[in-house]
CSV table of C-alpha atoms in Angstrom, one decimal:
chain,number,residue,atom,x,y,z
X,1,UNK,CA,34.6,134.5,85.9
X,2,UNK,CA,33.1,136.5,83.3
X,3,UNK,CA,34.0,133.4,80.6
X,4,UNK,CA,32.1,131.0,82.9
X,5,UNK,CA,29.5,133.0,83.0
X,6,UNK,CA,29.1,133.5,79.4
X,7,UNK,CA,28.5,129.8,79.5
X,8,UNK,CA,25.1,130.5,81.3
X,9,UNK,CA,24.3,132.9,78.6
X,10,UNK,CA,21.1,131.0,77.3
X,11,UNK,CA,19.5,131.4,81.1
X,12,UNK,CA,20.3,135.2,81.2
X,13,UNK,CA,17.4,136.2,80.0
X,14,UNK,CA,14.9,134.0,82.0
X,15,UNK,CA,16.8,135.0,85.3
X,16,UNK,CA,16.4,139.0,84.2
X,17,UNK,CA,12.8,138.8,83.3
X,18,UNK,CA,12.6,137.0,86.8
X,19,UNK,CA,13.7,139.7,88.6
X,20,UNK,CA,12.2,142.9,86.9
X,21,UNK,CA,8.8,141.3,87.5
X,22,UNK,CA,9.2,141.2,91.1
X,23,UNK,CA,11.0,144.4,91.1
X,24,UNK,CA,7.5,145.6,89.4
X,25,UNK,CA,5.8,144.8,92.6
X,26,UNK,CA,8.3,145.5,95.4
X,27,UNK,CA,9.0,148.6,92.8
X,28,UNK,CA,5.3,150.0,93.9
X,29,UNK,CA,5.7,149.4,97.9
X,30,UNK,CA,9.1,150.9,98.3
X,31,UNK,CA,10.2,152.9,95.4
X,32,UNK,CA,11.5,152.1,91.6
X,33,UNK,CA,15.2,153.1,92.7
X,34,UNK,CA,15.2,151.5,95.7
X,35,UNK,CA,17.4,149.5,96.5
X,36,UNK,CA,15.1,147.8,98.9
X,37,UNK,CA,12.6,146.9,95.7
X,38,UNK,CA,15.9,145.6,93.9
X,39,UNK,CA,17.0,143.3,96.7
X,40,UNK,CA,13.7,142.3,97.5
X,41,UNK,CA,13.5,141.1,94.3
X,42,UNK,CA,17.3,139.0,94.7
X,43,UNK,CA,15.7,137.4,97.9
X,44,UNK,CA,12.7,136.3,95.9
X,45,UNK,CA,14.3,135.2,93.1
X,46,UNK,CA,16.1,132.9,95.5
X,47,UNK,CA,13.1,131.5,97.3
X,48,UNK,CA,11.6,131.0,94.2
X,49,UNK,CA,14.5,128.9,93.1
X,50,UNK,CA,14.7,126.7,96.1
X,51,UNK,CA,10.9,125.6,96.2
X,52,UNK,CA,11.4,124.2,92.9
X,53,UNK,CA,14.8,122.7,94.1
X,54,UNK,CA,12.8,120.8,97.2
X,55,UNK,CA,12.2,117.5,95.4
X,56,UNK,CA,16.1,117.6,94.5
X,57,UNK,CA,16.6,118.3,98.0
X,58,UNK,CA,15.0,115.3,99.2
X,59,UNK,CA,16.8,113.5,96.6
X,60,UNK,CA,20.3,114.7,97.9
X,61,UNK,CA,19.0,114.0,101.8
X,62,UNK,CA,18.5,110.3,100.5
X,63,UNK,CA,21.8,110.1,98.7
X,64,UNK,CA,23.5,111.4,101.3
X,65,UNK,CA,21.9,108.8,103.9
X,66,UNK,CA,22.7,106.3,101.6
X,67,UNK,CA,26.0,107.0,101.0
X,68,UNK,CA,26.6,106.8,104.9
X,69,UNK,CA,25.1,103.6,105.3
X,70,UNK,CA,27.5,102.3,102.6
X,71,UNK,CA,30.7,103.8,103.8
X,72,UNK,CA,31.4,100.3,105.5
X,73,UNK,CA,31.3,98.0,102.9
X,74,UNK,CA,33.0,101.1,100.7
X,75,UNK,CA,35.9,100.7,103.2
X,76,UNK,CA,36.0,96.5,103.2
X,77,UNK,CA,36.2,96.5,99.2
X,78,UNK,CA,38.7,99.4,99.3
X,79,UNK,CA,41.1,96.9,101.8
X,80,UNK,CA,39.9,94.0,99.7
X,81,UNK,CA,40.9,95.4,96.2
X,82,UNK,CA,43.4,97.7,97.2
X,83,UNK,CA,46.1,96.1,94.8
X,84,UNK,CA,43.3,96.1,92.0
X,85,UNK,CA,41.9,99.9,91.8
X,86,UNK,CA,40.2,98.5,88.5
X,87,UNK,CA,38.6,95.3,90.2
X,88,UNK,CA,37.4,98.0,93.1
X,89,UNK,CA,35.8,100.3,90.8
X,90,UNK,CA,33.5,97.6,89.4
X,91,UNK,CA,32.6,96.4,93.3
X,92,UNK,CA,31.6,100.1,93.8
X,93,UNK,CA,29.4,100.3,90.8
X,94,UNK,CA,27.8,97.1,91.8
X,95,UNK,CA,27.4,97.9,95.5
X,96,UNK,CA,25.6,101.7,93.5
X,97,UNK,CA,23.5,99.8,91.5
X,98,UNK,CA,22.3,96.7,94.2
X,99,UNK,CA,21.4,99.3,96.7
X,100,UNK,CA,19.8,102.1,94.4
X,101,UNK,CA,22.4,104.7,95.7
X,102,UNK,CA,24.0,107.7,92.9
X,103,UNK,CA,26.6,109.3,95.3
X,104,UNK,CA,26.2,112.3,92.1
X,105,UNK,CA,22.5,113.1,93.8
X,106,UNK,CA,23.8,114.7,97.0
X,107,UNK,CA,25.6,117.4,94.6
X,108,UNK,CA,22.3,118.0,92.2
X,109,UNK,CA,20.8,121.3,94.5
X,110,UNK,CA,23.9,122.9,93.8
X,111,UNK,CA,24.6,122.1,90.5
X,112,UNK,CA,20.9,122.7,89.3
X,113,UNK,CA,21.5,126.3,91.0
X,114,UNK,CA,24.6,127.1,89.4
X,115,UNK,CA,23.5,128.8,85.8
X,116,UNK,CA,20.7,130.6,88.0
X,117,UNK,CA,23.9,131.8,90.3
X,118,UNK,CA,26.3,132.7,87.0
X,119,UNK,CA,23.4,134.2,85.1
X,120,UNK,CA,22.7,136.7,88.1
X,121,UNK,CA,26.6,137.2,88.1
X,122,UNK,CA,26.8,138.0,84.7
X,123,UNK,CA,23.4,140.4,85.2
X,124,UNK,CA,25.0,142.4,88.1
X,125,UNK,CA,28.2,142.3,86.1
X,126,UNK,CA,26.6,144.2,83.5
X,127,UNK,CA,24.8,146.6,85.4
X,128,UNK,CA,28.3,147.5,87.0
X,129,UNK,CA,29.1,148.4,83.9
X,130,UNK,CA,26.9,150.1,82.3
X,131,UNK,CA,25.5,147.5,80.1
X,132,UNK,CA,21.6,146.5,79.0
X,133,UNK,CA,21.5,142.8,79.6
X,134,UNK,CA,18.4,140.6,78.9
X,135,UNK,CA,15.0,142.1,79.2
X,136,UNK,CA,17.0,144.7,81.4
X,137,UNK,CA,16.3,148.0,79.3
X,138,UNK,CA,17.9,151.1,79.7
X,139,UNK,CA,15.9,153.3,82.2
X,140,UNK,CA,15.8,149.7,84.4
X,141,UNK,CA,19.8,149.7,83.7
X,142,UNK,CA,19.7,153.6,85.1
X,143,UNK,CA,17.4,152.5,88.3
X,144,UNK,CA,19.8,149.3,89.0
X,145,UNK,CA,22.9,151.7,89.3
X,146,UNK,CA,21.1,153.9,91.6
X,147,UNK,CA,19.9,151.2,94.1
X,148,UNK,CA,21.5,150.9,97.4
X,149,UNK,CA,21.7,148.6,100.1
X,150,UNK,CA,23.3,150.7,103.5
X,151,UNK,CA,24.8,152.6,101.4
X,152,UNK,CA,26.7,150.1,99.0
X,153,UNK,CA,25.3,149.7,95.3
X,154,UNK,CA,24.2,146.3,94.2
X,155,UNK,CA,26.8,146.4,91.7
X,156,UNK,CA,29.7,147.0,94.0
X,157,UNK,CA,32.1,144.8,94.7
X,158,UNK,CA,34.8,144.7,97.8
X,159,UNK,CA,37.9,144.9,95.3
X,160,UNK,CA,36.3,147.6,93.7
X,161,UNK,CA,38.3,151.1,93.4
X,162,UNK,CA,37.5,154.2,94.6
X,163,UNK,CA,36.3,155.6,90.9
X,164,UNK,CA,34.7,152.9,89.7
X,165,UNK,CA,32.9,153.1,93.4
X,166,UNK,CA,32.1,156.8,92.9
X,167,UNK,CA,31.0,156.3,89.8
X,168,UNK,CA,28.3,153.9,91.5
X,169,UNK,CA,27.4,157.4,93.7
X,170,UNK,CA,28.5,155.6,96.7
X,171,UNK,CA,31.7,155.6,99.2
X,172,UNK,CA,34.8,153.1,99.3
X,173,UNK,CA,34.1,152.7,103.2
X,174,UNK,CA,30.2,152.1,102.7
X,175,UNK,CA,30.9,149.3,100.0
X,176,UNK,CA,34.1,147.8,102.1
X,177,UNK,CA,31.9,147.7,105.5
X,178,UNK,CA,28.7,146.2,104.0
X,179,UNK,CA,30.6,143.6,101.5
X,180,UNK,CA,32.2,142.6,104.6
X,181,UNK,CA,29.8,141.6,106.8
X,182,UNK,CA,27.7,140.4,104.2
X,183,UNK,CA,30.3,137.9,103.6
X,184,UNK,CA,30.8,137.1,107.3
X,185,UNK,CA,27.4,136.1,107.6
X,186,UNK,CA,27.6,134.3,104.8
X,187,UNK,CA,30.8,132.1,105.8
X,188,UNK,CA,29.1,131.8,109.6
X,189,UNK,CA,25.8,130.7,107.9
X,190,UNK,CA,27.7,128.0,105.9
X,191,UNK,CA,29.9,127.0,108.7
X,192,UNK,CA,26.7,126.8,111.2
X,193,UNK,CA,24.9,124.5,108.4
X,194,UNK,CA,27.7,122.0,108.0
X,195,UNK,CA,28.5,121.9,111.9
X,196,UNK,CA,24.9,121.5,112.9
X,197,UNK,CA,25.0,118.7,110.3
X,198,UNK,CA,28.0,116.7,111.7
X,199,UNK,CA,27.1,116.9,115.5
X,200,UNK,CA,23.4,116.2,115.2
X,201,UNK,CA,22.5,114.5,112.1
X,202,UNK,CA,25.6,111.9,111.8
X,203,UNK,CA,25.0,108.5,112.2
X,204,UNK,CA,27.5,108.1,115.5
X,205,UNK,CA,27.9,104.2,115.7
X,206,UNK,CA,29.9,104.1,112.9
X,207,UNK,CA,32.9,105.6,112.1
X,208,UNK,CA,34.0,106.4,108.7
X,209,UNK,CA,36.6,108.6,106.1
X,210,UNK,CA,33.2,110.2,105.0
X,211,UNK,CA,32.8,111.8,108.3
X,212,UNK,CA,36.7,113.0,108.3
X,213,UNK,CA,35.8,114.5,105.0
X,214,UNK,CA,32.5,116.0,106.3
X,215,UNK,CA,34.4,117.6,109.2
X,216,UNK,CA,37.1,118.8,106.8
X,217,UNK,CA,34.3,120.7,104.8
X,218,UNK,CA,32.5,122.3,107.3
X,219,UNK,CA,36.0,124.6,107.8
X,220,UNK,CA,37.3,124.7,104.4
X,221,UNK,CA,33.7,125.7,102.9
X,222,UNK,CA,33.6,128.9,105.0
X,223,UNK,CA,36.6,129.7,103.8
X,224,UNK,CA,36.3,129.4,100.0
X,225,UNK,CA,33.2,131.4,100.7
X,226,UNK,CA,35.1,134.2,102.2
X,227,UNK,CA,37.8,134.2,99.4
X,228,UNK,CA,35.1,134.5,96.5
X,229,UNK,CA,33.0,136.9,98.3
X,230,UNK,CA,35.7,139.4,97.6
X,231,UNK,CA,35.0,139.6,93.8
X,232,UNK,CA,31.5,139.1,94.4
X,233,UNK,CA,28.8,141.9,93.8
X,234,UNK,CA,26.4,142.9,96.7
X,235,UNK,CA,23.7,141.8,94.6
X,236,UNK,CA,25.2,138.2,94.8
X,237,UNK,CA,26.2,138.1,98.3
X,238,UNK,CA,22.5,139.1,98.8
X,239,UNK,CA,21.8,136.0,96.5
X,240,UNK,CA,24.5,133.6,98.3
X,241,UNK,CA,23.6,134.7,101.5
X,242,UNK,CA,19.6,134.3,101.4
X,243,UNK,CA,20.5,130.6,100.1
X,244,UNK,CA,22.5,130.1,102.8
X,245,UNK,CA,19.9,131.1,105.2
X,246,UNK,CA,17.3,129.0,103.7
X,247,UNK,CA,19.7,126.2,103.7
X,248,UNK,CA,20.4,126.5,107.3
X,249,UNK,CA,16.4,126.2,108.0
X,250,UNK,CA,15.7,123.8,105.6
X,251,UNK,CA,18.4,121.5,107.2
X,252,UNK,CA,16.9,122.2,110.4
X,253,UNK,CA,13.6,121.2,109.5
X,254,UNK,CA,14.8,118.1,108.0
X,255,UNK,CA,17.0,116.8,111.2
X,256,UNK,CA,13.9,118.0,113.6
X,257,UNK,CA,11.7,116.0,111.4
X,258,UNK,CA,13.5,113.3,110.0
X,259,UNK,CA,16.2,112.8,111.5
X,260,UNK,CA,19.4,110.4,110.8
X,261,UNK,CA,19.1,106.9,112.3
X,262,UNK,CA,21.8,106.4,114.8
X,263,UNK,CA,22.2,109.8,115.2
X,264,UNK,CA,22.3,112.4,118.0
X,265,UNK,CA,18.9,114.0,116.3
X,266,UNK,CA,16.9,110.9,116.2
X,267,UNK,CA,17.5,110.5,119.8
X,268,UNK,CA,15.8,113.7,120.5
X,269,UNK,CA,13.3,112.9,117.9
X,270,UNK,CA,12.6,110.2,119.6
X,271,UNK,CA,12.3,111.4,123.0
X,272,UNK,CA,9.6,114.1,122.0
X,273,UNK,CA,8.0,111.3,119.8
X,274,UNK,CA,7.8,108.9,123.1
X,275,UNK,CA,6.5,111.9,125.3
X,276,UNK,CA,4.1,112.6,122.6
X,277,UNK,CA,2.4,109.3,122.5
X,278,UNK,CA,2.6,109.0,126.4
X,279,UNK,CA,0.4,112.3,126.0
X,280,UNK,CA,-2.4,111.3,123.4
X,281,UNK,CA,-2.0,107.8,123.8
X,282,UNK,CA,-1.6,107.2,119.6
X,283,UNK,CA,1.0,108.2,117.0
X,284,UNK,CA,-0.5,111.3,115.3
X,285,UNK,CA,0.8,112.4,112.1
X,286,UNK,CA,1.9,110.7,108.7
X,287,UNK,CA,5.5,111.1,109.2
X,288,UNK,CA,5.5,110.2,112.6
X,289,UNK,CA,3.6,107.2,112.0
X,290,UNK,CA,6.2,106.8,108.9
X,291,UNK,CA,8.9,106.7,111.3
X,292,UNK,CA,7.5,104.3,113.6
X,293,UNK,CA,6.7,101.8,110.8
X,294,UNK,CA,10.2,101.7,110.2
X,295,UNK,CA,11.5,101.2,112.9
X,296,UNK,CA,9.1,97.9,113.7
X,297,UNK,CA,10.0,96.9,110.1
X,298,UNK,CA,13.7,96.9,111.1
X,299,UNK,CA,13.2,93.9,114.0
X,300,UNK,CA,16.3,93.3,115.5
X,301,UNK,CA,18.4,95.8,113.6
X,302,UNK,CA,17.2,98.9,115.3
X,303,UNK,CA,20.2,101.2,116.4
X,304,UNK,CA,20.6,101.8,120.4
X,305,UNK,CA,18.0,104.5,119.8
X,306,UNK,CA,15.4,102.9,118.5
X,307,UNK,CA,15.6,100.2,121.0
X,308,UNK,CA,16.0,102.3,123.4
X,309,UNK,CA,12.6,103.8,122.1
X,310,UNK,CA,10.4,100.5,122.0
X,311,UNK,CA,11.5,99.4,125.6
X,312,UNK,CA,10.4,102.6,126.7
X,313,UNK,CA,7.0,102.0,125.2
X,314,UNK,CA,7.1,98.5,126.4
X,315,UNK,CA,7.3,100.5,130.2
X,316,UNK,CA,4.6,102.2,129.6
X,317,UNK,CA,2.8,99.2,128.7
X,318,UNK,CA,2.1,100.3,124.4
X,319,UNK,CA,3.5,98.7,121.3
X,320,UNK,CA,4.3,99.7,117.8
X,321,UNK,CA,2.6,97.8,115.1
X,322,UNK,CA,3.7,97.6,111.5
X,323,UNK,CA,1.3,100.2,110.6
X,324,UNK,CA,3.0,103.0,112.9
X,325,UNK,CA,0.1,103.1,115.2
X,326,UNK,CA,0.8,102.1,118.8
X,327,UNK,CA,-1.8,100.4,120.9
X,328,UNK,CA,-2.0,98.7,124.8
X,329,UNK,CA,-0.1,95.9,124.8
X,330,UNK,CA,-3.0,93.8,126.5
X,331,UNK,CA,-4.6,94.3,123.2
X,332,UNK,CA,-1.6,93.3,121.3
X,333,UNK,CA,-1.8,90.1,123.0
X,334,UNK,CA,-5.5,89.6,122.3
X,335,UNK,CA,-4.4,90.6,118.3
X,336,UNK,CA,-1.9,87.7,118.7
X,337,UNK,CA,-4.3,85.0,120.2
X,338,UNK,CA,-7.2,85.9,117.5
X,339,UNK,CA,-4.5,85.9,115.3
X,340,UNK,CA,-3.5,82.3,116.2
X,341,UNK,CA,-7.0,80.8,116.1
X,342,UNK,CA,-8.7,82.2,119.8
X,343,UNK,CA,-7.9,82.2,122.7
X,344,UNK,CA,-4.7,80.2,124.1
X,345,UNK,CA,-5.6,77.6,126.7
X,346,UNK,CA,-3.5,77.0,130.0
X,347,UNK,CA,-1.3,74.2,129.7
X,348,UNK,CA,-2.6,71.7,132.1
X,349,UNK,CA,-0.4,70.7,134.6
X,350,UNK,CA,0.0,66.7,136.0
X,351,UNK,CA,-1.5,66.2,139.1
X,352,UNK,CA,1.0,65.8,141.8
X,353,UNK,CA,0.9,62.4,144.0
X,354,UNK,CA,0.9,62.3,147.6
X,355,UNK,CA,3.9,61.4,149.7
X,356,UNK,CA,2.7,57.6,150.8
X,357,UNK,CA,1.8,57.1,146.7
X,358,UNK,CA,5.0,58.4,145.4
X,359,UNK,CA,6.9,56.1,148.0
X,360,UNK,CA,4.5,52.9,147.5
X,361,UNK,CA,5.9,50.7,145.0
X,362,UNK,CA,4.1,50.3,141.8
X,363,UNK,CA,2.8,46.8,141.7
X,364,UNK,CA,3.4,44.1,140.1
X,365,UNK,CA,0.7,41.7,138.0
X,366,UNK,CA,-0.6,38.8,139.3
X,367,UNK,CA,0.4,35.3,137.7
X,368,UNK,CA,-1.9,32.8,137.0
């Protein structure tokens, strides 16, 4: 680990001058040994990452939506080519490039936090050793050692031995107990993420191999997690497991705002939606409005859930425009006669005979 690491050299520095500026200002609250002020400063260096990862994040959310619309026609060139794996590979890059899709963007929040990650690695690494690192001097070095979280040094790692742990002024059983949990929570936070993910946000009319794969992640993540937590320091748990947390309610935001279409969370999304225009009578919001757009825009390739949506609308007597808005559908009317050139006149209707003229012969023209 410590050779990847040392690949992530070059962002060392940054990532250390990060975190001894907040542990400047947590330093003066709690203490400068505390390992409260250190930690603090961990949990912020995450949050500071992950606002400037949010634009990647809706990237990856796009990507990923993408990518399971396309599983599909994925499969049907898969079956078509599947005795030309060169001939396939050229169908998938066209299908990429005629639908704007990069199935590498839903992996760019992890991989643009992965020299952050090894660089705080390689930080705590050094600290656990005894080592100046970055723009960590020596009497920060000195506080860093002394900083503990319950009892377990930030440095200290759940395969660590009993010396190198005493050297650390802590206790085998403190370190063990803390590490433990901490990677627990970690695994149940990542497991929580992906399950809420493929029960709620999962496009359910269609069933692909991505959603197999999905499914096969959200248990086989949790348990990578657990296996590298191990020879992880505290410090990086506390790192791993405050991005996990913030993934969990990022992700939550995300399917309770904008949810998948076709998916268990759009139905919900569109049931409070529904109430709340039954309520004020409108669509309020830009996204909501967004939302709405779209689904007019789609005409008759709305998912059950969306038509399930407008005919409750159309009970209530309202209907969505292009716009997003929704208005009375008497006034839609009127918007489609004015459209149309006024108002639409009554077809007239013949005038129906009598009995004695509808059995009286027509007759016939005089001869002269």
């Amino acid at each position: 680990m410590d050779t990847i690491a040392s690949l992530f050299s070059f962002i060392t520095t940054p990532v250390s001058w990060i975190i001894v500026q907040f542990h400047k200002l947590y330093g003066a609250i709690f203490g400068a040994d505390s390992g409260w002020a250190w930690g603090l400063s961990i949990v912020s260096l995450v949050v500071l990452i992950r606002i400037c990862l949010i634009p990647l994040f809706v990237k990856q959310i796009k990507a990923t939506r993408g990518m399971q619309a396309l599983q599909p026609k994925m499969k049907a060139i898969q079956e078509r080519y599947k005795n030309d794996k060169q001939r396939q590979s050229e169908e998938m890059m066209k299908l990429y490039k005629e639908t704007g899709t990069n199935p590498l963007s839903s992996c760019l929040p992890i991989l643009a936090q992965s020299p952050f990650f090894f660089a705080l690695y390689h930080v705590l690494a050094a600290i656990a050793n005894g080592k100046t690192i970055g723009v960590i001097n020596q009497s920060l070095l000195e506080s860093a050692r002394q900083a503990h979280i319950f009892g377990a040094p930030l440095a200290a790692k759940f395969m660590d031995s009993s010396e190198k742990v005493a050297s650390l002024n802590a206790s085998i059983t403190d370190v063990r107990i803390v590490t433990a949990v901490m990677i627990v929570l970690m695994s149940l936070s990542q497991f929580y993420t992906q399950r809420q993910l493929m029960q709620k946000n999962v496009d359910l009319s269609v069933k692909t191999p991505f959603m197999q794969q999905q499914k096969m992640l959200m248990y086989i993540f949790p348990l990578i997690f657990a296996f590298m937590g191990i020879n992880f320091p505290v410090g990086v748990l506390v790192y791993w497991l405050t991005t996990n947390v913030w993934t969990m309610g990022q992700q939550m935001y995300v399917i309770n705002q904008n949810p998948t279409p076709g998916s268990k969370a759009q139905d919900q999304y569109l049931t409070r939606l529904l109430k709340h225009v039954s309520t004020h009578g409108n669509v309020k919001g830009r996204g909501k409005k967004k939302i709405v757009a779209a689904i007019v825009a789609k005409g008759p390739d709305r998912n059950d859930n969306e038509r399930k949506f407008i005919t409750a609308l159309s009970k209530q007597g309202m209907a969505a425009q292009a716009d997003g808005s929704v208005i009375k559908s008497s006034e839609a009317t009127a918007d489609a006669d004015a459209a149309s050139g006024g108002v639409a006149t009554k077809r007239q209707q013949p005038k129906r005979q009598t009995k004695s003229k509808r059995q009286t012969p027509p007759s016939k023209p005089s001869k002269k």
